[in-house]
Amino acid sequence: MTRASALALSALVAATSLTPLPTVAQSSGQRSAVAMTDAPQLVNLPRGTSFAVDLPADARDVIVSNPTVAEAMLHSPRRITVIGLAAGETDAVFLDGAGRTILTLRVRVDAGVSALQDTLSRVVPGADVRAEAVNDSIILTGLVTSPAEAERVAAVARAFVSAPEKVLNMVSVAGSDQVTLKVRVIEVQRTAIKQLGFDTNAVLGRIDGAQFLLGQAATFGVNGSLLGGLTGGYLDDTRTNFQQQAPCGPGFPAGSLCPVVVNGPQDSGNFDTAQPGTGPGSDGLNRGEATIKAFERVGLVRSLAEPNLTSVNGEDASFLAGGEFPVPTGRDRDGNVTIEYKPYGVNLSFRPIVLSEGRISLQIAIEVSDLTNNGGLTLGAGTPSAVSVLGLNVRRVENTVELPSGGSMMIAGLLQENTRQQIDGLPGMTGLPVLGTLFRSRDYLAGETELVVIVEPYIVRPTAPGRMQTPADGLRIASDPQTVLFGQLNQAYGLPAPATAGQAWQGPVGYVIE
């Protein structure tokens, strides 16, 4: 027996009852007998369906307040059929021959959800979802097992309405998945510096004649100056004057110098015949210098960051390993410089979406940046209030991928190579086969950087507190004799505490173990 038949039977038995009928959703071909009463009765009618009413008295007139929503047809004095035309609400009043109200109906016509409910039961058989129509919109309520299942329910409901925004998805998720993202950011930098230069400086001349100058210096324009290494050469300087002196008197060997007697008589002779500065070795004449400068450096730098993040399905999470540096952004009303801090380092943000069991859609953004003087600027240079702002070397990648739980993805190809080289030399001399090397200098700088990012998502569940372990578990500080005599800072580290019931980790888990 249908619900409408049960209502009709109850109305025929108690025809004089004044209790309004409950709200019922009727379909085409159903009918109901009602009692004579002034209280309005609500009827939910899907669009395009009809509802037959058996009246307890003969009806003469039918008044429908909004004929575009519903239409009432009088088949006989006691049988009325109400047809839903469009989504909305209207009143239907039935009057007898004396003008008295036999029945007042509040007819609510909606989009109808019976077909949608049948489709949902087939598409999502394990979900407890109920669809309710309000005018031309559909409200979804109930419980599903995952957000992906809730999205499928909403997608099916959107096919039954004229616009997607007319579906109100109020479905609850029984258990929201949590995703842990393990990221490894590895960077390798290789640098090579080579510097080789020759400095020559010579001054040649003759007595009472012109001077001839020759000079060459290594500038090292790429690196600015010699960074270290070896500096050696040869210097020949003949600028020191020689002295002429006449032989001393009798009693002294030939070629010997006359002794100098302080505060006493000196031997006679031409002691002052030679004057300083009159010889061929005067200042500025006859000197030469040759210097070789050589330096070479090869460097290798390895950087590694392993941030681990956990986020609820559909929610954003971010991580920053680095720091923040100040950047002037303006001045306030008092003229003071306002500062804003910008982050740098390894910055990770992601949003996980669990599509189905074991499959995860990741919207991930990774940025690696470091401070540098290249691209920086100085505000108010030359003044006491000068402010220097550093620049940033940034490498950034953003993408959306789909991975299974426990799968891996590598973002590679973030290569950067920089080579600078400069050769300085004496014009016309650098092309000589052998001697040309002595008249030129070379400054060489090469840098290569490779960045690789490995992403591993996991669907995780909470666990018992006893199964967790921290770096402080089992840490015991060494006593003074152990520290002084054996140089120990701790007695034990990385082992479970004696009173801990949890299981120790096997293998490396990120602890610093001596």
Coordinates of C-alpha atoms in Angstrom, one line a residue:
M1 CA 0.0 0.0 0.0
T2 CA 1.3 3.4 -1.0
R3 CA 1.5 6.3 1.3
A4 CA -1.2 8.2 -0.7
S5 CA -3.5 5.2 -0.5
A6 CA -3.1 5.1 3.3
L7 CA -3.9 8.8 3.5
A8 CA -7.0 8.3 1.4
L9 CA -8.2 5.5 3.6
S10 CA -7.6 7.4 6.8
A11 CA -9.5 10.4 5.4
L12 CA -12.5 8.3 4.4
V13 CA -12.7 6.7 7.9
A14 CA -12.4 10.1 9.7
A15 CA -14.1 12.5 7.3
T16 CA -14.9 15.0 10.0
S17 CA -11.3 15.2 11.3
L18 CA -9.9 18.8 11.4
T19 CA -6.3 17.7 11.6
P20 CA -4.3 19.0 8.6
L21 CA -2.7 16.4 6.4
P22 CA 1.0 16.0 6.7
T23 CA 3.4 17.1 4.0
V24 CA 3.6 14.5 1.3
A25 CA 5.4 14.3 -2.0
Q26 CA 3.0 13.0 -4.6
S27 CA 3.6 11.5 -8.0
S28 CA 1.5 11.3 -11.1
G29 CA -1.7 9.2 -10.8
Q30 CA -2.0 9.4 -7.0
R31 CA -4.9 10.8 -5.1
S32 CA -6.0 11.5 -1.5
A33 CA -9.2 12.2 0.3
V34 CA -9.2 15.2 2.6
A35 CA -11.5 16.5 5.4
M36 CA -13.4 19.8 5.3
T37 CA -11.2 22.3 7.2
D38 CA -10.0 25.9 7.0
A39 CA -6.4 25.0 8.0
P40 CA -4.1 24.9 4.9
Q41 CA -2.5 21.6 4.0
L42 CA 0.9 21.4 2.4
V43 CA 1.4 19.3 -0.7
N44 CA 4.9 18.8 -2.2
L45 CA 4.5 18.2 -5.9
P46 CA 7.3 17.5 -8.4
R47 CA 7.2 19.5 -11.5
G48 CA 5.2 17.7 -14.3
T49 CA 3.3 15.4 -12.0
S50 CA -0.3 15.5 -10.7
F51 CA -2.2 15.0 -7.5
A52 CA -5.9 14.0 -7.2
V53 CA -7.9 15.2 -4.3
D54 CA -11.3 13.6 -3.2
L55 CA -13.3 16.3 -1.4
P56 CA -15.8 15.6 1.4
A57 CA -18.4 18.0 -0.2
D58 CA -19.3 19.2 -3.6
A59 CA -17.0 22.0 -4.9
R60 CA -18.2 24.7 -7.1
D61 CA -15.2 27.1 -7.5
V62 CA -11.4 26.6 -7.4
I63 CA -9.1 29.5 -6.8
V64 CA -5.4 29.2 -7.7
S65 CA -3.3 32.2 -6.6
N66 CA -0.4 31.6 -9.0
P67 CA -1.6 29.6 -12.0
T68 CA 2.0 29.6 -13.5
V69 CA 3.1 27.2 -10.7
A70 CA 0.2 24.8 -10.5
E71 CA -3.1 24.2 -12.2
A72 CA -6.3 22.7 -10.7
M73 CA -8.8 20.8 -12.8
L74 CA -12.3 19.8 -11.7
H75 CA -13.3 16.4 -13.0
S76 CA -16.4 16.0 -10.8
P77 CA -17.9 18.0 -7.9
R78 CA -15.8 16.0 -5.5
R79 CA -12.6 15.1 -7.4
I80 CA -10.0 17.7 -8.2
T81 CA -6.6 17.1 -9.9
V82 CA -3.7 19.5 -9.2
I83 CA -0.9 19.6 -11.8
G84 CA 2.6 21.0 -11.1
L85 CA 3.7 23.3 -13.9
A86 CA 6.8 25.2 -12.6
A87 CA 9.0 25.4 -9.6
G88 CA 7.4 27.7 -6.9
E89 CA 4.6 27.8 -4.4
T90 CA 0.9 28.7 -4.7
D91 CA -2.4 28.3 -2.9
A92 CA -5.4 26.4 -4.1
V93 CA -8.8 27.1 -2.4
F94 CA -11.9 25.0 -3.0
L95 CA -15.3 26.5 -2.3
D96 CA -18.8 25.0 -2.2
G97 CA -22.0 26.4 -3.6
A98 CA -22.5 28.7 -0.5
G99 CA -19.0 30.1 -0.8
R100 CA -17.7 28.3 2.2
T101 CA -14.1 26.9 2.1
I102 CA -14.0 23.2 1.7
L103 CA -10.2 22.8 1.4
T104 CA -7.1 25.1 1.3
L105 CA -3.9 23.6 -0.2
R106 CA -0.4 25.0 -0.2
V107 CA 1.1 23.5 -3.3
R108 CA 4.9 23.5 -3.5
V109 CA 6.2 22.5 -6.8
D110 CA 9.9 21.6 -7.0
A111 CA 12.3 20.0 -9.5
G112 CA 11.7 16.5 -8.3
V113 CA 14.4 14.2 -7.0
S114 CA 13.1 10.7 -7.5
A115 CA 15.1 10.1 -10.7
L116 CA 18.2 11.7 -9.0
Q117 CA 17.8 9.5 -5.9
D118 CA 17.6 6.4 -8.1
T119 CA 20.8 7.5 -10.0
L120 CA 22.7 8.1 -6.8
S121 CA 21.8 4.7 -5.4
R122 CA 23.4 3.1 -8.5
V123 CA 26.4 5.4 -8.9
V124 CA 27.4 5.6 -5.3
P125 CA 25.9 2.5 -3.7
G126 CA 27.7 2.7 -0.4
A127 CA 26.8 6.3 0.4
D128 CA 23.9 7.4 2.5
V129 CA 22.9 10.5 0.5
R130 CA 19.5 12.1 0.4
A131 CA 18.4 14.6 -2.2
E132 CA 15.8 17.3 -1.4
A133 CA 14.3 19.7 -3.9
V134 CA 13.6 23.3 -3.0
N135 CA 12.0 25.2 -5.9
D136 CA 14.5 24.6 -8.8
S137 CA 17.4 23.8 -6.5
I138 CA 18.6 20.5 -5.0
I139 CA 20.0 20.1 -1.5
L140 CA 22.2 17.1 -0.9
T141 CA 22.6 15.8 2.7
G142 CA 23.9 12.6 4.2
L143 CA 27.2 10.8 4.8
V144 CA 29.9 9.7 2.4
T145 CA 33.2 7.9 3.1
S146 CA 35.6 10.3 1.3
P147 CA 35.7 13.8 -0.3
A148 CA 36.1 12.2 -3.7
E149 CA 32.8 10.4 -3.2
A150 CA 31.2 13.7 -2.2
E151 CA 32.4 15.3 -5.4
R152 CA 30.9 12.5 -7.5
V153 CA 27.6 12.9 -5.8
A154 CA 27.6 16.6 -6.5
A155 CA 28.6 16.0 -10.1
V156 CA 25.6 13.7 -10.6
A157 CA 23.3 16.2 -9.0
R158 CA 24.5 19.0 -11.3
A159 CA 23.2 17.1 -14.3
F160 CA 19.6 17.4 -13.0
V161 CA 19.5 21.2 -12.7
S162 CA 19.8 24.0 -15.1
A163 CA 22.9 25.6 -13.5
P164 CA 25.6 24.1 -11.3
E165 CA 25.2 26.7 -8.6
K166 CA 21.7 25.3 -7.9
V167 CA 23.2 22.3 -6.2
L168 CA 23.8 22.8 -2.5
N169 CA 26.3 20.1 -1.4
M170 CA 25.9 19.6 2.4
V171 CA 27.2 16.1 2.4
S172 CA 29.4 15.2 5.4
V173 CA 32.6 13.1 5.1
A174 CA 32.8 10.2 7.5
G175 CA 36.6 10.2 7.8
S176 CA 38.8 12.7 6.2
D177 CA 42.1 11.4 4.9
Q178 CA 45.4 13.0 5.9
V179 CA 48.3 13.2 3.6
T180 CA 52.0 13.4 4.6
L181 CA 54.3 14.8 2.0
K182 CA 58.0 13.9 2.2
V183 CA 60.1 16.3 0.1
R184 CA 63.9 16.1 -0.6
V185 CA 65.5 19.2 -2.0
I186 CA 69.1 18.4 -3.2
E187 CA 71.4 21.1 -4.6
V188 CA 74.9 20.7 -5.9
Q189 CA 77.1 23.6 -6.8
R190 CA 80.4 23.3 -8.6
T191 CA 82.7 26.3 -9.0
A192 CA 86.1 26.7 -10.7
I193 CA 88.3 29.8 -10.5
K194 CA 91.6 30.2 -12.4
Q195 CA 93.8 33.3 -12.3
L196 CA 97.2 33.8 -14.0
G197 CA 98.9 37.1 -14.5
F198 CA 102.2 38.8 -15.0
D199 CA 103.2 42.2 -13.7
T200 CA 106.3 43.9 -15.4
N201 CA 107.7 47.3 -14.5
A202 CA 111.0 48.7 -15.7
V203 CA 112.7 52.1 -15.8
L204 CA 115.8 52.4 -18.1
G205 CA 117.9 55.5 -18.6
R206 CA 121.4 56.9 -18.9
I207 CA 123.3 59.7 -17.4
D208 CA 121.9 63.1 -18.2
G209 CA 119.5 61.4 -20.7
A210 CA 115.8 60.6 -21.1
Q211 CA 114.1 57.7 -19.2
F212 CA 112.4 54.8 -20.9
L213 CA 109.4 53.3 -19.0
L214 CA 107.8 49.8 -19.5
G215 CA 104.9 48.6 -17.3
Q216 CA 102.1 46.0 -17.4
A217 CA 99.8 44.9 -14.5
A218 CA 97.2 42.1 -14.2
T219 CA 93.8 43.6 -13.5
F220 CA 91.7 40.4 -13.0
G221 CA 88.5 42.1 -14.2
V222 CA 86.2 39.1 -13.6
N223 CA 86.9 38.5 -9.9
G224 CA 88.0 42.1 -9.1
S225 CA 91.4 41.2 -7.7
L226 CA 93.7 38.3 -7.0
L227 CA 91.8 35.9 -4.6
G228 CA 94.9 34.2 -3.2
G229 CA 97.5 31.8 -4.4
L230 CA 101.2 32.5 -5.2
T231 CA 102.9 35.8 -5.9
G232 CA 106.6 35.7 -6.8
G233 CA 109.1 37.4 -9.0
Y234 CA 112.4 39.1 -9.5
L235 CA 113.5 42.7 -8.7
D236 CA 116.7 44.4 -9.9
D237 CA 117.3 47.9 -8.6
T238 CA 120.5 49.9 -9.4
R239 CA 119.3 53.2 -8.0
T240 CA 121.8 53.1 -5.0
N241 CA 124.7 55.6 -5.6
F242 CA 128.3 54.4 -5.5
Q243 CA 131.0 56.4 -3.6
Q244 CA 134.4 57.7 -4.9
Q245 CA 137.2 58.4 -2.4
A246 CA 140.8 59.2 -2.8
P247 CA 143.5 57.0 -1.3
C248 CA 144.6 57.8 2.3
G249 CA 148.0 59.2 3.2
P250 CA 151.2 57.3 3.8
G251 CA 151.0 54.3 6.0
F252 CA 147.7 52.9 4.6
P253 CA 147.5 50.1 2.1
A254 CA 146.5 51.0 -1.4
G255 CA 142.7 50.8 -2.1
S256 CA 141.8 50.9 1.6
L257 CA 139.4 53.5 3.0
C258 CA 140.5 56.2 5.3
P259 CA 139.3 55.8 8.8
V260 CA 136.9 58.3 10.2
V261 CA 138.0 59.8 13.5
V262 CA 135.3 61.4 15.6
N263 CA 136.4 64.5 17.5
G264 CA 140.0 64.1 16.4
P265 CA 142.4 64.9 13.6
Q266 CA 141.8 63.2 10.3
D267 CA 144.3 62.2 7.7
S268 CA 144.8 64.7 5.0
G269 CA 143.7 63.9 1.5
N270 CA 140.8 64.5 -1.0
F271 CA 138.1 62.8 1.2
D272 CA 135.2 64.9 -0.2
T273 CA 135.9 64.6 -3.9
A274 CA 132.9 62.4 -4.6
Q275 CA 129.4 63.9 -3.9
P276 CA 126.2 61.8 -3.5
G277 CA 123.7 61.8 -6.4
T278 CA 126.3 62.5 -9.2
G279 CA 126.9 58.9 -10.2
P280 CA 125.2 56.9 -13.0
G281 CA 123.0 55.2 -10.5
S282 CA 120.8 58.2 -9.6
D283 CA 117.2 57.7 -8.4
G284 CA 114.7 56.7 -11.1
L285 CA 117.3 55.0 -13.4
N286 CA 118.0 51.4 -14.2
R287 CA 115.5 49.3 -12.2
G288 CA 113.2 46.4 -13.3
E289 CA 110.6 44.1 -11.7
A290 CA 108.8 41.0 -12.9
T291 CA 106.1 39.3 -10.8
I292 CA 103.9 36.3 -11.5
K293 CA 100.5 35.8 -9.9
A294 CA 98.8 32.5 -10.0
F295 CA 95.6 31.2 -8.2
E296 CA 93.3 28.2 -8.8
R297 CA 90.3 27.0 -6.8
V298 CA 87.8 24.2 -7.3
G299 CA 84.7 24.1 -5.0
L300 CA 81.9 21.7 -4.5
V301 CA 78.9 22.5 -2.3
R302 CA 76.0 20.0 -1.5
S303 CA 72.8 21.2 0.1
L304 CA 70.0 19.0 1.4
A305 CA 66.7 19.8 2.9
E306 CA 64.1 17.2 3.8
P307 CA 60.8 18.9 5.0
N308 CA 57.9 16.6 5.9
L309 CA 54.4 18.1 6.0
T310 CA 51.0 16.6 7.0
S311 CA 47.7 18.1 5.9
V312 CA 44.1 17.2 5.9
N313 CA 42.6 16.4 2.5
G314 CA 41.9 19.5 0.6
E315 CA 43.7 21.9 3.0
D316 CA 46.9 23.9 2.3
A317 CA 50.2 23.4 4.2
S318 CA 53.4 25.3 3.9
F319 CA 57.0 25.0 5.2
L320 CA 60.0 27.4 5.3
A321 CA 63.6 26.5 6.1
G322 CA 65.6 29.6 5.9
G323 CA 64.9 33.0 7.3
E324 CA 63.6 36.5 6.6
F325 CA 65.4 39.7 5.6
P326 CA 64.2 43.3 5.9
V327 CA 63.1 45.3 2.9
P328 CA 62.2 49.0 3.2
T329 CA 58.7 49.6 1.8
G330 CA 58.2 53.3 2.4
R331 CA 58.0 56.0 5.1
D332 CA 55.3 56.7 7.7
R333 CA 53.9 60.2 8.5
D334 CA 56.9 60.9 10.8
G335 CA 59.4 60.1 8.1
N336 CA 60.6 56.8 9.6
V337 CA 61.4 54.0 7.2
T338 CA 58.8 51.1 7.3
I339 CA 60.2 47.6 7.1
E340 CA 58.7 44.5 5.7
Y341 CA 60.3 41.1 6.1
K342 CA 60.6 38.8 3.0
P343 CA 61.3 35.0 3.4
Y344 CA 64.2 33.2 1.7
G345 CA 65.5 29.6 1.8
V346 CA 63.6 26.4 1.0
N347 CA 59.8 27.2 0.8
L348 CA 57.3 24.4 0.3
S349 CA 53.6 24.6 0.0
F350 CA 51.1 22.0 -1.2
R351 CA 47.4 21.0 -1.3
P352 CA 46.5 17.3 -1.4
I353 CA 43.3 15.9 -2.8
V354 CA 42.5 12.2 -2.4
L355 CA 40.8 11.2 -5.5
S356 CA 40.2 7.5 -4.7
E357 CA 41.7 4.9 -2.4
G358 CA 45.4 5.2 -2.6
R359 CA 45.6 8.0 -5.3
I360 CA 46.5 11.6 -4.5
S361 CA 46.3 14.7 -6.6
L362 CA 49.0 17.2 -5.5
Q363 CA 49.2 20.9 -6.1
I364 CA 52.7 21.6 -5.1
A365 CA 54.9 24.8 -5.2
I366 CA 58.6 24.7 -4.3
E367 CA 61.0 27.7 -4.1
V368 CA 64.7 27.7 -3.3
S369 CA 66.2 31.2 -2.8
D370 CA 69.4 32.7 -1.3
L371 CA 70.7 36.2 -0.6
T372 CA 73.1 37.8 -3.0
N373 CA 74.6 41.2 -3.7
N374 CA 73.7 40.8 -7.4
G375 CA 70.5 42.8 -8.0
G376 CA 70.7 44.6 -4.7
L377 CA 70.5 48.3 -4.3
T378 CA 71.4 51.0 -1.8
L379 CA 68.9 53.7 -0.8
G380 CA 70.4 57.1 0.1
A381 CA 74.0 56.2 -0.9
G382 CA 76.5 58.6 0.5
T383 CA 74.4 59.7 3.4
P384 CA 74.5 58.6 7.1
S385 CA 71.0 57.0 6.7
A386 CA 71.9 54.8 3.7
V387 CA 70.1 51.5 3.5
S388 CA 71.4 48.5 1.6
V389 CA 68.9 46.0 0.2
L390 CA 70.1 42.6 -0.9
G391 CA 68.8 40.7 -3.9
L392 CA 67.6 37.1 -4.2
N393 CA 68.6 34.2 -6.4
V394 CA 65.3 32.3 -6.9
R395 CA 64.4 29.0 -8.5
R396 CA 60.7 28.2 -8.3
V397 CA 58.6 25.4 -9.7
E398 CA 54.8 24.9 -9.5
N399 CA 52.8 22.0 -10.8
T400 CA 49.9 19.6 -10.3
V401 CA 50.5 15.8 -10.4
E402 CA 48.7 12.7 -9.5
L403 CA 50.5 10.0 -7.5
P404 CA 49.7 6.8 -5.6
S405 CA 50.3 6.7 -1.9
G406 CA 54.0 5.9 -1.5
G407 CA 54.9 6.8 -5.0
S408 CA 57.7 9.3 -5.9
M409 CA 58.1 12.1 -8.4
M410 CA 61.3 13.9 -9.3
I411 CA 61.4 17.5 -10.5
A412 CA 64.8 17.9 -12.2
G413 CA 66.3 19.9 -14.9
L414 CA 66.7 23.1 -12.8
L415 CA 70.2 23.7 -14.1
Q416 CA 72.1 26.9 -14.0
E417 CA 75.6 27.4 -15.6
N418 CA 77.6 30.6 -15.6
T419 CA 81.0 31.1 -17.2
R420 CA 83.0 34.3 -17.2
Q421 CA 86.5 34.8 -18.7
Q422 CA 88.7 37.8 -19.4
I423 CA 92.2 38.1 -20.9
D424 CA 94.3 41.3 -20.5
G425 CA 97.6 41.7 -22.4
L426 CA 100.0 44.1 -24.1
P427 CA 98.9 45.0 -27.6
G428 CA 101.1 43.3 -30.2
M429 CA 102.9 41.1 -27.7
T430 CA 100.1 38.5 -26.8
G431 CA 100.4 36.8 -30.2
L432 CA 104.0 35.8 -29.8
P433 CA 104.4 32.0 -29.6
V434 CA 106.3 31.7 -26.3
L435 CA 107.0 35.1 -25.0
G436 CA 103.4 36.2 -25.5
T437 CA 102.3 34.4 -22.3
L438 CA 104.5 36.7 -20.3
F439 CA 102.6 39.8 -21.6
R440 CA 99.0 38.6 -20.9
S441 CA 96.8 37.7 -17.9
R442 CA 93.8 35.5 -17.6
D443 CA 90.9 35.5 -15.1
Y444 CA 88.4 32.6 -15.4
L445 CA 85.3 31.9 -13.3
A446 CA 82.8 29.0 -13.9
G447 CA 79.8 28.0 -11.8
E448 CA 77.3 25.2 -12.3
T449 CA 74.3 24.5 -10.1
E450 CA 71.8 21.7 -10.3
L451 CA 68.7 21.4 -8.2
V452 CA 66.6 18.3 -7.9
V453 CA 63.3 17.9 -5.9
I454 CA 61.9 14.5 -5.0
V455 CA 58.3 14.4 -3.7
E456 CA 56.7 11.4 -1.9
P457 CA 53.1 11.5 -0.7
Y458 CA 51.6 9.1 1.9
I459 CA 48.1 8.6 3.2
V460 CA 48.5 8.4 7.0
R461 CA 46.5 7.5 10.0
P462 CA 47.0 8.6 13.6
T463 CA 48.8 6.1 15.9
A464 CA 49.1 5.5 19.6
P465 CA 51.4 7.8 21.6
G466 CA 53.5 4.9 22.8
R467 CA 54.7 4.2 19.3
M468 CA 56.2 7.7 18.9
Q469 CA 59.8 8.5 19.6
T470 CA 61.5 11.9 19.9
P471 CA 65.2 12.9 19.7
A472 CA 65.2 13.4 23.5
D473 CA 64.2 9.8 24.3
G474 CA 67.1 8.1 26.0
L475 CA 69.3 11.2 26.2
R476 CA 71.4 11.2 29.4
I477 CA 73.9 13.9 30.1
A478 CA 77.4 12.8 30.9
S479 CA 78.8 13.4 34.4
D480 CA 81.7 15.8 35.1
P481 CA 84.4 13.0 35.2
Q482 CA 83.2 11.6 31.9
T483 CA 83.3 15.0 30.3
V484 CA 86.7 16.0 31.7
L485 CA 88.5 12.7 31.3
F486 CA 86.8 11.2 28.2
G487 CA 85.4 14.3 26.5
Q488 CA 81.8 12.9 26.4
L489 CA 78.8 15.2 26.3
N490 CA 76.2 12.5 26.8
Q491 CA 76.1 8.9 28.1
A492 CA 73.5 7.7 25.7
Y493 CA 71.6 9.2 22.7
G494 CA 69.2 7.9 20.1
L495 CA 68.1 4.9 22.3
P496 CA 64.7 4.4 23.9
A497 CA 64.5 5.7 27.5
P498 CA 64.5 2.9 30.1
A499 CA 60.8 3.7 31.1
T500 CA 59.6 4.0 27.5
A501 CA 57.3 1.3 26.2
G502 CA 57.6 2.4 22.6
Q503 CA 59.5 0.5 20.0
A504 CA 62.8 1.9 18.9
W505 CA 63.2 3.1 15.3
Q506 CA 65.3 0.9 13.0
G507 CA 67.6 2.8 10.6
P508 CA 68.3 6.5 10.2
V509 CA 65.4 8.7 11.3
G510 CA 67.0 12.1 11.3
Y511 CA 68.7 12.0 14.8
V512 CA 72.2 13.3 15.2
I513 CA 74.0 10.3 16.7
E514 CA 77.6 10.5 17.7

